[in-house]
Amino acid sequence: MLEQKVGIISGAASGIGEAAARLFVSHGARVLLCDISGDGAEAVASAIRAEGGTAHALKADVAREEDCRLMVAEAVRHFGRLDWAFNNAGAGAGTALLHEIPNDRWHDCMAINVTGVFWAMKYQIERFLAQGGGGSIVNTASAQGLIGRSNGAAYVASKHAVVGLSKAAALDYAREGIRVNALCPGLTMSAMAKRFVERLDDPDMPLQRTPVRSWADPREIAEGALWLCSPLSSRVTGVALPVDGGMTAG
């Protein structure tokens, strides 16, 4: 499906990013794995190489513009080009009513979830254009980028922004053959989700928001990213794709 196609995955050391790395490589892709945990990214890349796949790791903080530029430069240095990118790195912002959100928590959330996606797309699209056009970008938003949630204004706002950035970029570059889409996961049992659930009095409470009444495995979300990056979705751009067990349907 992605035989010899070169891509970048951020937030690749665990959760959806790690699952995507393993899945994309299993479909023939060559991948640069980026994460603020350089050791974590290298551990995943090493495991992939041990299984015969092609992967390199890079420590990168998407809240730093230079790191977003470096991700593209390193992919090109290792593999010679760039065909797709899965901008998956993100951060939670805790729970609080809007007027109680600390300013630093707001700014940190926006820096990682919004500005980081903007910078990543900026340098990825520049590379696609330099190659003559074409390419696919998938940005991880959230089901909460399509609906609201009480006590989550910072995170909800950041993920709505990711959806908006993706739609605007899709319109800007459609004629150059560059597709941009947002992936909107629902409840997914990632490390971030596990930490959240451990703080709850009732661990099953989040399932009340999901018609299927179960958590997604990260690989199930990665399957959506694979489709959006692949030629199978060649006519799909500007879409915010829910992979959420029906959370946003009602």
Short mmCIF file of C-alpha atoms in Angstrom, two decimals:
data_model
loop_
_atom_site.label_atom_id
_atom_site.label_comp_id
_atom_site.label_asym_id
_atom_site.label_seq_id
_atom_site.Cartn_x
_atom_site.Cartn_y
_atom_site.Cartn_z
CA MET A 1 0.00 0.00 0.00
CA LEU A 2 2.86 2.39 0.85
CA GLU A 3 5.71 0.40 -0.68
CA GLN A 4 8.94 2.44 -0.42
CA LYS A 5 6.98 5.62 0.39
CA VAL A 6 8.75 7.88 2.87
CA GLY A 7 7.01 9.46 5.81
CA ILE A 8 7.25 11.09 9.21
CA ILE A 9 5.35 10.12 12.34
CA SER A 10 5.50 12.39 15.37
CA GLY A 11 4.58 11.21 18.84
CA ALA A 12 5.92 7.86 17.69
CA ALA A 13 7.30 6.49 20.96
CA SER A 14 4.00 5.14 22.25
CA GLY A 15 0.25 4.88 21.75
CA ILE A 16 -1.23 5.75 18.37
CA GLY A 17 2.14 6.91 17.01
CA GLU A 18 3.91 3.65 17.86
CA ALA A 19 1.03 1.59 16.47
CA ALA A 20 1.11 3.65 13.28
CA ALA A 21 4.86 3.22 12.91
CA ARG A 22 4.59 -0.56 13.08
CA LEU A 23 1.53 -0.61 10.80
CA PHE A 24 2.94 1.71 8.13
CA VAL A 25 6.21 -0.19 7.98
CA SER A 26 4.30 -3.46 7.63
CA HIS A 27 2.81 -1.96 4.46
CA GLY A 28 6.22 -1.17 2.99
CA ALA A 29 6.77 2.41 4.18
CA ARG A 30 10.10 3.86 5.25
CA VAL A 31 9.56 5.97 8.33
CA LEU A 32 11.24 8.63 10.45
CA LEU A 33 9.94 8.25 14.01
CA CYS A 34 9.96 11.49 15.98
CA ASP A 35 9.19 12.02 19.64
CA ILE A 36 10.16 14.29 22.51
CA SER A 37 11.42 11.05 24.06
CA GLY A 38 14.35 10.28 21.82
CA ASP A 39 15.02 7.04 23.67
CA GLY A 40 11.42 5.97 23.23
CA ALA A 41 11.47 6.69 19.50
CA GLU A 42 14.76 4.82 19.12
CA ALA A 43 13.37 1.80 20.99
CA VAL A 44 10.45 1.57 18.55
CA ALA A 45 12.72 2.12 15.53
CA SER A 46 15.15 -0.54 16.75
CA ALA A 47 12.33 -3.05 17.18
CA ILE A 48 11.09 -2.31 13.67
CA ARG A 49 14.57 -2.75 12.18
CA ALA A 50 14.99 -6.02 14.07
CA GLU A 51 11.87 -7.26 12.28
CA GLY A 52 13.25 -6.24 8.87
CA GLY A 53 11.57 -2.85 8.51
CA THR A 54 13.12 0.52 7.68
CA ALA A 55 12.90 3.14 10.41
CA HIS A 56 15.06 5.87 11.90
CA ALA A 57 14.45 7.84 15.08
CA LEU A 58 14.82 11.52 15.91
CA LYS A 59 14.34 13.33 19.20
CA ALA A 60 12.08 16.26 18.40
CA ASP A 61 9.83 18.65 20.30
CA VAL A 62 7.05 19.88 18.02
CA ALA A 63 6.68 23.00 20.20
CA ARG A 64 10.04 24.10 18.73
CA GLU A 65 9.96 25.41 15.16
CA GLU A 66 13.54 24.31 14.51
CA ASP A 67 12.66 20.73 15.46
CA CYS A 68 9.72 20.72 13.02
CA ARG A 69 12.03 21.90 10.26
CA LEU A 70 14.61 19.30 11.28
CA MET A 71 12.08 16.45 11.05
CA VAL A 72 11.63 17.12 7.35
CA ALA A 73 15.33 17.65 6.73
CA GLU A 74 16.21 14.38 8.48
CA ALA A 75 13.60 12.39 6.54
CA VAL A 76 15.03 13.71 3.29
CA ARG A 77 18.61 13.11 4.44
CA HIS A 78 17.91 9.49 5.34
CA PHE A 79 15.53 8.55 2.54
CA GLY A 80 15.89 11.16 -0.21
CA ARG A 81 12.33 12.48 -0.29
CA LEU A 82 9.04 12.85 1.62
CA ASP A 83 5.70 11.37 0.55
CA TRP A 84 3.46 11.60 3.61
CA ALA A 85 3.37 12.78 7.21
CA PHE A 86 1.33 11.80 10.24
CA ASN A 87 1.44 14.74 12.66
CA ASN A 88 0.33 12.82 15.70
CA ALA A 89 2.21 14.41 18.63
CA GLY A 90 -0.09 16.07 21.11
CA ALA A 91 -0.70 16.83 24.76
CA GLY A 92 -3.60 16.89 27.15
CA ALA A 93 -4.48 19.90 29.25
CA GLY A 94 -6.09 18.39 32.32
CA THR A 95 -9.61 19.19 33.48
CA ALA A 96 -10.77 22.58 34.68
CA LEU A 97 -13.51 25.09 34.09
CA LEU A 98 -12.43 27.75 31.61
CA HIS A 99 -11.92 30.51 34.18
CA GLU A 100 -9.75 28.17 36.26
CA ILE A 101 -7.34 27.12 33.49
CA PRO A 102 -3.82 28.37 34.33
CA ASN A 103 -2.35 30.55 31.60
CA ASP A 104 0.76 28.39 31.28
CA ARG A 105 -1.36 25.26 30.77
CA TRP A 106 -3.30 27.02 28.00
CA HIS A 107 -0.13 28.19 26.25
CA ASP A 108 1.57 24.79 26.52
CA CYS A 109 -1.47 23.04 25.05
CA MET A 110 -1.66 25.46 22.13
CA ALA A 111 2.09 25.32 21.50
CA ILE A 112 2.10 21.54 21.12
CA ASN A 113 -1.33 20.81 19.66
CA VAL A 114 -1.78 23.79 17.35
CA THR A 115 1.44 25.66 16.66
CA GLY A 116 3.35 22.39 16.40
CA VAL A 117 0.95 21.15 13.72
CA PHE A 118 1.24 24.48 11.88
CA TRP A 119 5.05 24.37 11.86
CA ALA A 120 5.13 20.71 10.86
CA MET A 121 2.77 21.30 7.93
CA LYS A 122 4.68 24.40 6.88
CA TYR A 123 7.93 22.52 6.32
CA GLN A 124 6.26 19.36 5.00
CA ILE A 125 4.31 21.31 2.39
CA GLU A 126 7.42 23.26 1.38
CA ARG A 127 9.12 19.93 0.70
CA PHE A 128 6.16 18.55 -1.25
CA LEU A 129 6.13 21.65 -3.43
CA ALA A 130 9.90 21.42 -4.00
CA GLN A 131 9.37 17.85 -5.22
CA GLY A 132 6.77 19.02 -7.74
CA GLY A 133 3.63 18.53 -5.68
CA GLY A 134 1.72 15.56 -4.35
CA GLY A 135 1.83 14.15 -0.86
CA SER A 136 -0.49 13.44 2.03
CA ILE A 137 -0.65 14.91 5.54
CA VAL A 138 -2.76 13.54 8.38
CA ASN A 139 -3.07 15.58 11.57
CA THR A 140 -4.31 13.98 14.77
CA ALA A 141 -7.21 16.02 16.12
CA SER A 142 -9.83 14.36 18.33
CA ALA A 143 -13.51 13.61 18.50
CA GLN A 144 -13.39 16.61 20.83
CA GLY A 145 -12.27 18.65 17.84
CA LEU A 146 -15.80 18.13 16.50
CA ILE A 147 -17.85 18.54 19.68
CA GLY A 148 -17.48 20.26 23.03
CA ARG A 149 -16.70 18.88 26.47
CA SER A 150 -17.19 20.42 29.87
CA ASN A 151 -14.02 21.06 31.89
CA GLY A 152 -11.83 20.75 28.80
CA ALA A 153 -11.80 24.13 27.05
CA ALA A 154 -8.06 24.24 26.31
CA TYR A 155 -7.86 20.77 24.79
CA VAL A 156 -11.16 21.12 22.93
CA ALA A 157 -10.13 24.48 21.48
CA SER A 158 -6.76 23.11 20.38
CA LYS A 159 -8.29 20.14 18.58
CA HIS A 160 -10.92 22.30 16.86
CA ALA A 161 -7.99 24.39 15.64
CA VAL A 162 -6.29 21.29 14.20
CA VAL A 163 -9.45 20.50 12.23
CA GLY A 164 -9.58 24.07 10.94
CA LEU A 165 -5.91 24.12 9.98
CA SER A 166 -6.33 20.86 8.10
CA LYS A 167 -9.35 22.07 6.14
CA ALA A 168 -7.73 25.40 5.24
CA ALA A 169 -4.49 23.74 4.10
CA ALA A 170 -6.46 21.21 2.04
CA LEU A 171 -8.05 24.07 0.12
CA ASP A 172 -4.77 25.94 -0.27
CA TYR A 173 -2.91 23.03 -1.89
CA ALA A 174 -5.52 20.84 -3.60
CA ARG A 175 -4.39 21.88 -7.08
CA GLU A 176 -0.82 20.86 -6.21
CA GLY A 177 -2.06 17.35 -5.39
CA ILE A 178 -1.32 17.74 -1.68
CA ARG A 179 -4.00 16.19 0.51
CA VAL A 180 -4.51 17.27 4.12
CA ASN A 181 -6.92 15.55 6.50
CA ALA A 182 -7.60 15.40 10.23
CA LEU A 183 -8.01 12.16 12.15
CA CYS A 184 -10.43 12.42 15.08
CA PRO A 185 -10.03 9.53 17.54
CA GLY A 186 -12.48 8.83 20.30
CA LEU A 187 -11.60 6.96 23.48
CA THR A 188 -8.27 5.23 22.83
CA MET A 189 -6.30 3.29 25.42
CA SER A 190 -3.03 5.20 25.11
CA ALA A 191 -0.60 6.02 27.92
CA MET A 192 -2.25 9.45 28.28
CA ALA A 193 -5.67 7.82 28.59
CA LYS A 194 -4.41 5.33 31.17
CA ARG A 195 -3.12 8.17 33.35
CA PHE A 196 -6.47 9.93 33.03
CA VAL A 197 -8.48 6.82 33.94
CA GLU A 198 -6.29 6.11 36.97
CA ARG A 199 -7.36 9.45 38.46
CA LEU A 200 -11.09 8.71 38.14
CA ASP A 201 -13.30 7.43 40.93
CA ASP A 202 -15.22 5.44 38.29
CA PRO A 203 -12.90 4.11 35.55
CA ASP A 204 -15.90 3.19 33.38
CA MET A 205 -17.32 6.72 33.40
CA PRO A 206 -15.75 7.77 30.03
CA LEU A 207 -17.42 4.83 28.28
CA GLN A 208 -20.79 6.46 28.83
CA ARG A 209 -19.87 8.91 26.05
CA THR A 210 -19.20 6.12 23.52
CA PRO A 211 -22.03 4.12 21.95
CA VAL A 212 -19.81 1.05 21.46
CA ARG A 213 -18.98 1.11 25.20
CA SER A 214 -15.35 0.14 24.75
CA TRP A 215 -11.93 1.72 24.33
CA ALA A 216 -10.19 1.61 20.97
CA ASP A 217 -6.84 -0.06 20.61
CA PRO A 218 -4.24 2.38 19.21
CA ARG A 219 -3.86 0.19 16.12
CA GLU A 220 -7.53 0.77 15.26
CA ILE A 221 -6.85 4.51 15.09
CA ALA A 222 -3.62 3.92 13.16
CA GLU A 223 -5.64 2.07 10.51
CA GLY A 224 -7.51 5.31 9.82
CA ALA A 225 -4.24 7.22 9.43
CA LEU A 226 -2.89 4.55 7.07
CA TRP A 227 -5.94 4.85 4.84
CA LEU A 228 -5.74 8.64 4.74
CA CYS A 229 -2.03 8.54 3.85
CA SER A 230 -2.45 5.85 1.20
CA PRO A 231 -3.60 6.00 -2.44
CA LEU A 232 -6.84 4.31 -1.35
CA SER A 233 -8.05 7.75 -0.21
CA SER A 234 -6.79 9.61 -3.29
CA ARG A 235 -9.96 11.74 -3.57
CA VAL A 236 -10.20 12.52 0.15
CA THR A 237 -8.95 15.90 1.34
CA GLY A 238 -10.15 18.44 3.87
CA VAL A 239 -11.93 15.75 5.88
CA ALA A 240 -12.13 15.41 9.66
CA LEU A 241 -12.51 11.64 9.97
CA PRO A 242 -14.03 10.40 13.24
CA VAL A 243 -12.69 7.05 14.43
CA ASP A 244 -14.65 7.29 17.63
CA GLY A 245 -17.06 4.39 18.11
CA GLY A 246 -20.00 6.66 17.32
CA MET A 247 -19.16 9.37 19.87
CA THR A 248 -19.88 12.24 17.49
CA ALA A 249 -22.86 10.62 15.73
CA GLY A 250 -25.53 11.69 18.21
#
